[in-house]
Amino acid sequence: MQRVLLDVDTGIDDALAIAYAVRSSALEVIGITTTFGNVSVDNATQNTLHVLEQLDAADIPVAKGEAAPLFHPLFKSYPSEIHGEVGLGLWSASEPASKPVSTPAGAFIVEQIKRYPNQLTLICVGPLTNLATAIMQAPEITSLVHQIIIMGGAVKVAGNRQMHAEANIYSDPEAAQFVFQSGAPITLVGLDVTMQTELNSEDVRRWREQDTPLATFLADVTEYYINGYKKLYPDREGCALHDPLAVAVAIDPSLVEIQPMVLQVDLEGVHSYGRTVADLRERCTAPPNVNVCVGVEAKRFQEHFHRTIME
Ligand code: RIB
Ligand code: CA
């Protein structure tokens, strides 16, 4: 089994990614760190603890992370139309029984990478503030981590949070640029591939037919997510499985086509702040720093996702 540590801003697709990773027989989730992003870090932490309880996996340690980006002020508005006020649709949590560990997320990431040298895969599906903090604390982890899979960015497609910027990167562009230039082994699962995936109302109906507490929970939160997507993407049948696809890349990298690229994050553009910019020139001689996913077998991924969740 591949040991993985998830870094999440639980929201709804984060919840689906956590369920997918925990239910996968190919992965051992050794811990989860939380960050601001879709919601506040407090809500992301409570939501993550709740999702783990729904999965009977409350023994997995959760470490609370950063509440705001490295430099710029926190964006005041959270995407509640997509993830709901608390971050799990209309679900309003009763206090989860379990609590986070006392170790902050950055230190927890360093600790776990050193505990499992060259064996741990980080799967980051929120802003990269925790990971940047961890690398600042212990730069050596970039050569001790097995691989880092990041859901984020939009290289050859439009952004979602801004014209050109994807939400996770845009939430902390400086952190993302620091991580991308750190020398760590990074695979980027951006909107270029995640927007080709879909979970629709037929999938939700099948979960409702299962009629188990987990299936009902997933159906409830996903229904909210799909309705939010309909407002932003009226021509789409359902929602995109952004975060679950990052987990899938850890389980089966053959699901995606990778192109090594020289990648930067724009930190100064008036209209392009937070954009992931690749040097695609033939004559580019700089060494690639990120493996960018440029293609995906969406149907095969979606089938594996549903089979794994409901095993
Ligand atoms: O752009 C999609 C990403 O932003 C996903 O990780 C979603 O959960 C939000 O964090
Ligand atoms: Ca996320």
Short mmCIF file of C-alpha atoms and ligand atoms in Angstrom, two decimals:
data_model
loop_
_atom_site.label_atom_id
_atom_site.label_comp_id
_atom_site.label_asym_id
_atom_site.label_seq_id
_atom_site.Cartn_x
_atom_site.Cartn_y
_atom_site.Cartn_z
CA MET A 1 0.00 0.00 0.00
CA GLN A 2 1.16 3.53 -0.82
CA ARG A 3 1.35 5.78 2.25
CA VAL A 4 -0.34 9.15 1.61
CA LEU A 5 -0.91 12.38 3.54
CA LEU A 6 -3.79 14.57 2.34
CA ASP A 7 -3.77 18.38 2.65
CA VAL A 8 -7.35 19.60 2.32
CA ASP A 9 -9.66 22.62 2.57
CA THR A 10 -12.75 20.45 3.11
CA GLY A 11 -15.22 21.51 0.97
CA ILE A 12 -17.30 19.01 -0.87
CA ASP A 13 -14.89 17.64 -3.46
CA ASP A 14 -12.29 17.40 -0.70
CA ALA A 15 -14.77 15.22 1.22
CA LEU A 16 -15.16 12.99 -1.86
CA ALA A 17 -11.35 12.81 -2.17
CA ILE A 18 -10.99 11.81 1.49
CA ALA A 19 -13.64 9.10 1.06
CA TYR A 20 -11.90 7.82 -2.10
CA ALA A 21 -8.45 7.70 -0.44
CA VAL A 22 -9.71 6.07 2.77
CA ARG A 23 -11.77 3.46 0.90
CA SER A 24 -8.97 2.67 -1.56
CA SER A 25 -7.20 -0.63 -0.83
CA ALA A 26 -4.14 0.78 -2.65
CA LEU A 27 -3.59 3.65 -0.20
CA GLU A 28 -2.84 4.01 3.52
CA VAL A 29 -3.90 7.49 4.68
CA ILE A 30 -1.41 8.21 7.48
CA GLY A 31 -2.81 11.66 8.21
CA ILE A 32 -4.70 14.71 6.97
CA THR A 33 -3.73 18.38 7.31
CA THR A 34 -6.26 21.19 6.92
CA THR A 35 -6.09 24.70 5.52
CA PHE A 36 -8.27 27.72 4.76
CA GLY A 37 -9.61 27.86 1.20
CA ASN A 38 -13.17 26.77 0.46
CA VAL A 39 -13.97 27.67 4.06
CA SER A 40 -12.10 28.83 7.17
CA VAL A 41 -9.44 26.46 8.52
CA ASP A 42 -11.66 25.87 11.58
CA ASN A 43 -14.56 24.71 9.41
CA ALA A 44 -12.20 22.70 7.15
CA THR A 45 -10.89 20.94 10.28
CA GLN A 46 -14.34 20.21 11.72
CA ASN A 47 -15.60 19.03 8.31
CA THR A 48 -12.59 16.72 7.87
CA LEU A 49 -13.11 15.19 11.32
CA HIS A 50 -16.79 14.68 10.50
CA VAL A 51 -16.06 13.05 7.13
CA LEU A 52 -13.61 10.65 8.81
CA GLU A 53 -16.30 9.73 11.36
CA GLN A 54 -18.72 9.03 8.51
CA LEU A 55 -16.02 6.69 7.09
CA ASP A 56 -15.40 4.96 10.45
CA ALA A 57 -11.83 6.26 10.09
CA ALA A 58 -11.68 8.65 13.06
CA ASP A 59 -8.33 7.08 14.03
CA ILE A 60 -6.61 8.94 11.16
CA PRO A 61 -4.83 11.96 12.71
CA VAL A 62 -5.93 15.44 11.58
CA ALA A 63 -3.57 18.42 12.01
CA LYS A 64 -4.98 21.92 11.73
CA GLY A 65 -3.06 24.28 9.44
CA GLU A 66 -2.82 27.86 8.27
CA ALA A 67 -5.73 30.27 8.55
CA ALA A 68 -4.53 32.74 5.91
CA PRO A 69 -2.16 33.08 2.93
CA LEU A 70 1.58 33.78 3.43
CA PHE A 71 1.44 37.43 2.45
CA HIS A 72 -1.77 38.86 1.02
CA PRO A 73 -4.86 39.30 3.24
CA LEU A 74 -7.39 36.48 3.39
CA PHE A 75 -10.14 36.80 0.79
CA LYS A 76 -13.24 37.72 2.71
CA SER A 77 -15.68 35.68 0.63
CA TYR A 78 -15.72 31.90 0.62
CA PRO A 79 -17.41 30.09 -2.31
CA SER A 80 -20.50 29.22 -0.21
CA GLU A 81 -22.62 28.93 -3.35
CA ILE A 82 -20.46 25.90 -4.28
CA HIS A 83 -19.52 24.37 -0.93
CA GLY A 84 -22.12 25.81 1.46
CA GLU A 85 -21.68 28.09 4.51
CA VAL A 86 -19.90 25.44 6.57
CA GLY A 87 -18.31 23.69 3.59
CA LEU A 88 -20.40 20.52 3.32
CA GLY A 89 -23.50 21.84 1.56
CA LEU A 90 -26.49 22.16 3.86
CA TRP A 91 -24.97 19.84 6.48
CA SER A 92 -24.52 21.80 9.69
CA ALA A 93 -22.26 19.82 11.92
CA SER A 94 -22.86 18.74 15.40
CA GLU A 95 -19.48 18.94 17.13
CA PRO A 96 -17.44 15.91 15.89
CA ALA A 97 -16.42 13.57 18.71
CA SER A 98 -12.80 13.50 17.57
CA LYS A 99 -10.32 16.39 17.88
CA PRO A 100 -7.30 17.45 15.80
CA VAL A 101 -3.80 16.60 17.05
CA SER A 102 -1.89 19.44 18.72
CA THR A 103 0.88 19.51 16.08
CA PRO A 104 0.35 22.31 13.52
CA ALA A 105 0.00 21.15 9.91
CA GLY A 106 3.39 22.40 8.68
CA ALA A 107 5.28 20.59 11.45
CA PHE A 108 3.07 17.51 10.98
CA ILE A 109 3.99 17.35 7.28
CA VAL A 110 7.71 17.58 8.13
CA GLU A 111 7.35 14.95 10.88
CA GLN A 112 5.55 12.45 8.66
CA ILE A 113 7.88 12.85 5.67
CA LYS A 114 10.86 12.20 8.00
CA ARG A 115 9.02 9.25 9.57
CA TYR A 116 8.58 7.66 6.14
CA PRO A 117 11.65 8.78 4.12
CA ASN A 118 11.13 8.40 0.34
CA GLN A 119 7.87 6.52 0.98
CA LEU A 120 5.26 9.23 1.51
CA THR A 121 3.03 10.78 -1.16
CA LEU A 122 1.54 14.19 -0.35
CA ILE A 123 -1.78 14.91 -2.04
CA CYS A 124 -2.53 18.64 -1.78
CA VAL A 125 -6.03 19.71 -2.78
CA GLY A 126 -6.29 23.19 -1.30
CA PRO A 127 -4.11 26.33 -1.15
CA LEU A 128 -0.40 25.43 -0.74
CA THR A 129 0.23 27.50 2.39
CA ASN A 130 0.79 24.47 4.68
CA LEU A 131 3.21 22.83 2.24
CA ALA A 132 5.14 26.08 1.75
CA THR A 133 5.35 26.49 5.53
CA ALA A 134 6.65 22.92 5.88
CA ILE A 135 9.35 23.43 3.23
CA MET A 136 10.44 26.70 4.91
CA GLN A 137 10.76 24.84 8.23
CA ALA A 138 12.70 21.92 6.71
CA PRO A 139 13.85 22.42 3.10
CA GLU A 140 15.32 18.90 3.09
CA ILE A 141 11.85 17.39 2.88
CA THR A 142 11.77 18.21 -0.87
CA SER A 143 14.25 15.37 -1.42
CA LEU A 144 12.76 13.06 1.24
CA VAL A 145 9.16 13.06 -0.02
CA HIS A 146 8.30 10.32 -2.54
CA GLN A 147 6.05 12.58 -4.64
CA ILE A 148 3.70 15.57 -4.29
CA ILE A 149 0.43 15.53 -6.23
CA ILE A 150 -1.23 18.95 -6.34
CA MET A 151 -4.77 19.69 -7.48
CA GLY A 152 -4.38 23.22 -8.81
CA GLY A 153 -3.62 25.52 -11.68
CA ALA A 154 -4.90 25.98 -15.22
CA VAL A 155 -2.14 25.88 -17.88
CA LYS A 156 -3.87 25.63 -21.27
CA VAL A 157 -7.46 26.32 -20.12
CA ALA A 158 -9.37 29.15 -18.43
CA GLY A 159 -9.28 29.65 -14.69
CA ASN A 160 -12.23 29.23 -12.35
CA ARG A 161 -11.59 31.74 -9.53
CA GLN A 162 -10.28 34.38 -11.95
CA MET A 163 -10.06 34.61 -15.75
CA HIS A 164 -6.74 32.77 -15.74
CA ALA A 165 -6.31 31.59 -12.13
CA GLU A 166 -7.53 28.39 -10.50
CA ALA A 167 -8.91 28.65 -6.92
CA ASN A 168 -6.23 26.75 -4.95
CA ILE A 169 -3.34 28.61 -6.57
CA TYR A 170 -5.16 31.96 -6.45
CA SER A 171 -5.81 31.55 -2.71
CA ASP A 172 -2.04 31.78 -2.08
CA PRO A 173 -0.01 32.41 -5.27
CA GLU A 174 3.22 33.16 -3.38
CA ALA A 175 3.01 29.82 -1.57
CA ALA A 176 2.39 28.03 -4.86
CA GLN A 177 5.32 29.74 -6.62
CA PHE A 178 7.60 28.88 -3.67
CA VAL A 179 6.50 25.21 -3.81
CA PHE A 180 6.85 24.96 -7.61
CA GLN A 181 10.43 26.32 -7.47
CA SER A 182 11.43 24.19 -4.44
CA GLY A 183 12.82 21.25 -6.41
CA ALA A 184 10.23 18.88 -4.95
CA PRO A 185 8.86 16.11 -7.28
CA ILE A 186 5.50 17.63 -8.25
CA THR A 187 2.66 16.37 -10.42
CA LEU A 188 0.08 19.09 -11.15
CA VAL A 189 -3.54 17.97 -11.60
CA GLY A 190 -5.06 21.17 -12.94
CA LEU A 191 -8.32 22.29 -14.52
CA ASP A 192 -6.80 21.12 -17.82
CA VAL A 193 -7.81 17.59 -16.76
CA THR A 194 -10.21 17.96 -13.80
CA MET A 195 -12.77 19.88 -15.86
CA GLN A 196 -13.00 16.83 -18.17
CA THR A 197 -14.37 14.77 -15.26
CA GLU A 198 -17.97 14.71 -14.06
CA LEU A 199 -20.23 13.49 -11.31
CA ASN A 200 -23.91 13.93 -12.16
CA SER A 201 -27.40 13.52 -10.75
CA GLU A 202 -27.55 9.89 -11.97
CA ASP A 203 -24.53 9.13 -9.75
CA VAL A 204 -26.28 10.83 -6.82
CA ARG A 205 -29.43 8.76 -7.49
CA ARG A 206 -27.36 5.57 -7.33
CA TRP A 207 -25.93 6.67 -3.97
CA ARG A 208 -29.45 7.33 -2.70
CA GLU A 209 -30.45 3.81 -3.81
CA GLN A 210 -27.56 2.40 -1.72
CA ASP A 211 -29.40 3.90 1.28
CA THR A 212 -26.42 3.58 3.68
CA PRO A 213 -25.43 6.45 6.03
CA LEU A 214 -22.23 7.07 4.01
CA ALA A 215 -23.98 6.95 0.62
CA THR A 216 -26.72 9.28 1.89
CA PHE A 217 -24.13 11.72 3.29
CA LEU A 218 -22.21 11.73 -0.03
CA ALA A 219 -25.47 12.13 -1.99
CA ASP A 220 -26.56 15.07 0.19
CA VAL A 221 -23.31 17.04 -0.11
CA THR A 222 -22.82 16.23 -3.79
CA GLU A 223 -26.37 17.30 -4.69
CA TYR A 224 -25.59 20.73 -3.20
CA TYR A 225 -22.29 20.84 -5.14
CA ILE A 226 -23.99 19.95 -8.45
CA ASN A 227 -26.63 22.66 -7.93
CA GLY A 228 -23.85 25.18 -7.27
CA TYR A 229 -22.07 24.10 -10.44
CA LYS A 230 -25.26 24.55 -12.48
CA LYS A 231 -25.22 28.27 -11.58
CA LEU A 232 -21.60 28.71 -12.71
CA TYR A 233 -21.59 26.23 -15.60
CA PRO A 234 -25.19 26.06 -16.93
CA ASP A 235 -24.16 23.82 -19.85
CA ARG A 236 -22.58 21.13 -17.66
CA GLU A 237 -24.49 18.03 -16.58
CA GLY A 238 -22.80 17.81 -13.19
CA CYS A 239 -19.81 18.86 -11.08
CA ALA A 240 -16.12 18.28 -11.69
CA LEU A 241 -14.24 15.77 -9.52
CA HIS A 242 -11.21 18.04 -8.96
CA ASP A 243 -9.81 16.65 -5.71
CA PRO A 244 -10.73 12.98 -6.26
CA LEU A 245 -8.71 13.03 -9.52
CA ALA A 246 -5.59 14.02 -7.56
CA VAL A 247 -6.14 10.93 -5.38
CA ALA A 248 -6.66 8.81 -8.51
CA VAL A 249 -3.24 9.90 -9.85
CA ALA A 250 -1.66 8.42 -6.70
CA ILE A 251 -3.63 5.18 -7.12
CA ASP A 252 -3.15 4.76 -10.89
CA PRO A 253 -0.89 7.28 -12.69
CA SER A 254 -1.81 5.62 -16.04
CA LEU A 255 -5.13 7.49 -15.83
CA VAL A 256 -3.38 10.73 -16.86
CA GLU A 257 -0.96 11.90 -19.53
CA ILE A 258 1.95 13.91 -18.10
CA GLN A 259 4.03 16.66 -19.76
CA PRO A 260 7.11 17.96 -17.87
CA MET A 261 7.01 21.77 -18.01
CA VAL A 262 8.84 24.86 -16.80
CA LEU A 263 6.09 26.35 -14.67
CA GLN A 264 5.82 29.69 -12.86
CA VAL A 265 3.04 31.43 -10.95
CA ASP A 266 2.35 35.04 -11.97
CA LEU A 267 2.71 37.20 -8.83
CA GLU A 268 2.38 40.64 -10.41
CA GLY A 269 -0.20 40.63 -13.21
CA VAL A 270 -3.17 42.95 -12.84
CA HIS A 271 -5.41 40.45 -14.62
CA SER A 272 -3.19 37.38 -14.28
CA TYR A 273 -2.16 37.29 -10.59
CA GLY A 274 -2.18 33.64 -9.51
CA ARG A 275 -2.03 32.28 -13.07
CA THR A 276 0.10 29.15 -13.65
CA VAL A 277 2.28 30.04 -16.63
CA ALA A 278 4.25 27.39 -18.58
CA ASP A 279 7.17 28.06 -20.94
CA LEU A 280 5.94 26.09 -23.97
CA ARG A 281 8.53 27.48 -26.41
CA GLU A 282 10.43 24.88 -28.45
CA ARG A 283 13.67 26.68 -27.59
CA CYS A 284 13.05 26.56 -23.82
CA THR A 285 16.22 25.04 -22.32
CA ALA A 286 15.40 25.52 -18.62
CA PRO A 287 14.94 22.20 -16.74
CA PRO A 288 11.25 21.32 -16.18
CA ASN A 289 10.13 21.76 -12.54
CA VAL A 290 6.56 20.35 -12.67
CA ASN A 291 4.95 17.33 -14.34
CA VAL A 292 1.70 18.78 -15.66
CA CYS A 293 -1.28 16.53 -16.41
CA VAL A 294 -2.42 17.31 -19.97
CA GLY A 295 -4.78 14.38 -20.59
CA VAL A 296 -7.08 12.08 -18.59
CA GLU A 297 -9.07 8.88 -19.15
CA ALA A 298 -12.10 10.47 -17.47
CA LYS A 299 -14.55 7.57 -17.87
CA ARG A 300 -12.10 4.98 -16.52
CA PHE A 301 -11.31 7.30 -13.58
CA GLN A 302 -15.01 7.91 -12.77
CA GLU A 303 -15.78 4.18 -12.87
CA HIS A 304 -12.86 3.45 -10.51
CA PHE A 305 -13.94 6.29 -8.18
CA HIS A 306 -17.51 4.96 -7.82
CA ARG A 307 -16.38 1.32 -7.51
CA THR A 308 -13.90 2.22 -4.78
CA ILE A 309 -16.24 4.47 -2.79
CA MET A 310 -18.98 1.86 -2.68
CA GLU A 311 -16.80 -1.26 -2.25
O1 RIB B 1 -10.39 24.74 -8.26
C1 RIB B 1 -10.86 23.60 -7.58
C2 RIB B 1 -10.23 23.48 -6.23
O2 RIB B 1 -10.60 24.59 -5.42
C3 RIB B 1 -10.70 22.23 -5.46
O3 RIB B 1 -9.66 21.80 -4.62
C4 RIB B 1 -11.83 22.75 -4.63
O4 RIB B 1 -12.02 21.99 -3.43
C5 RIB B 1 -11.34 24.13 -4.29
O5 RIB B 1 -10.46 24.01 -3.18
CA CA B 2 -10.09 21.48 -2.24
#
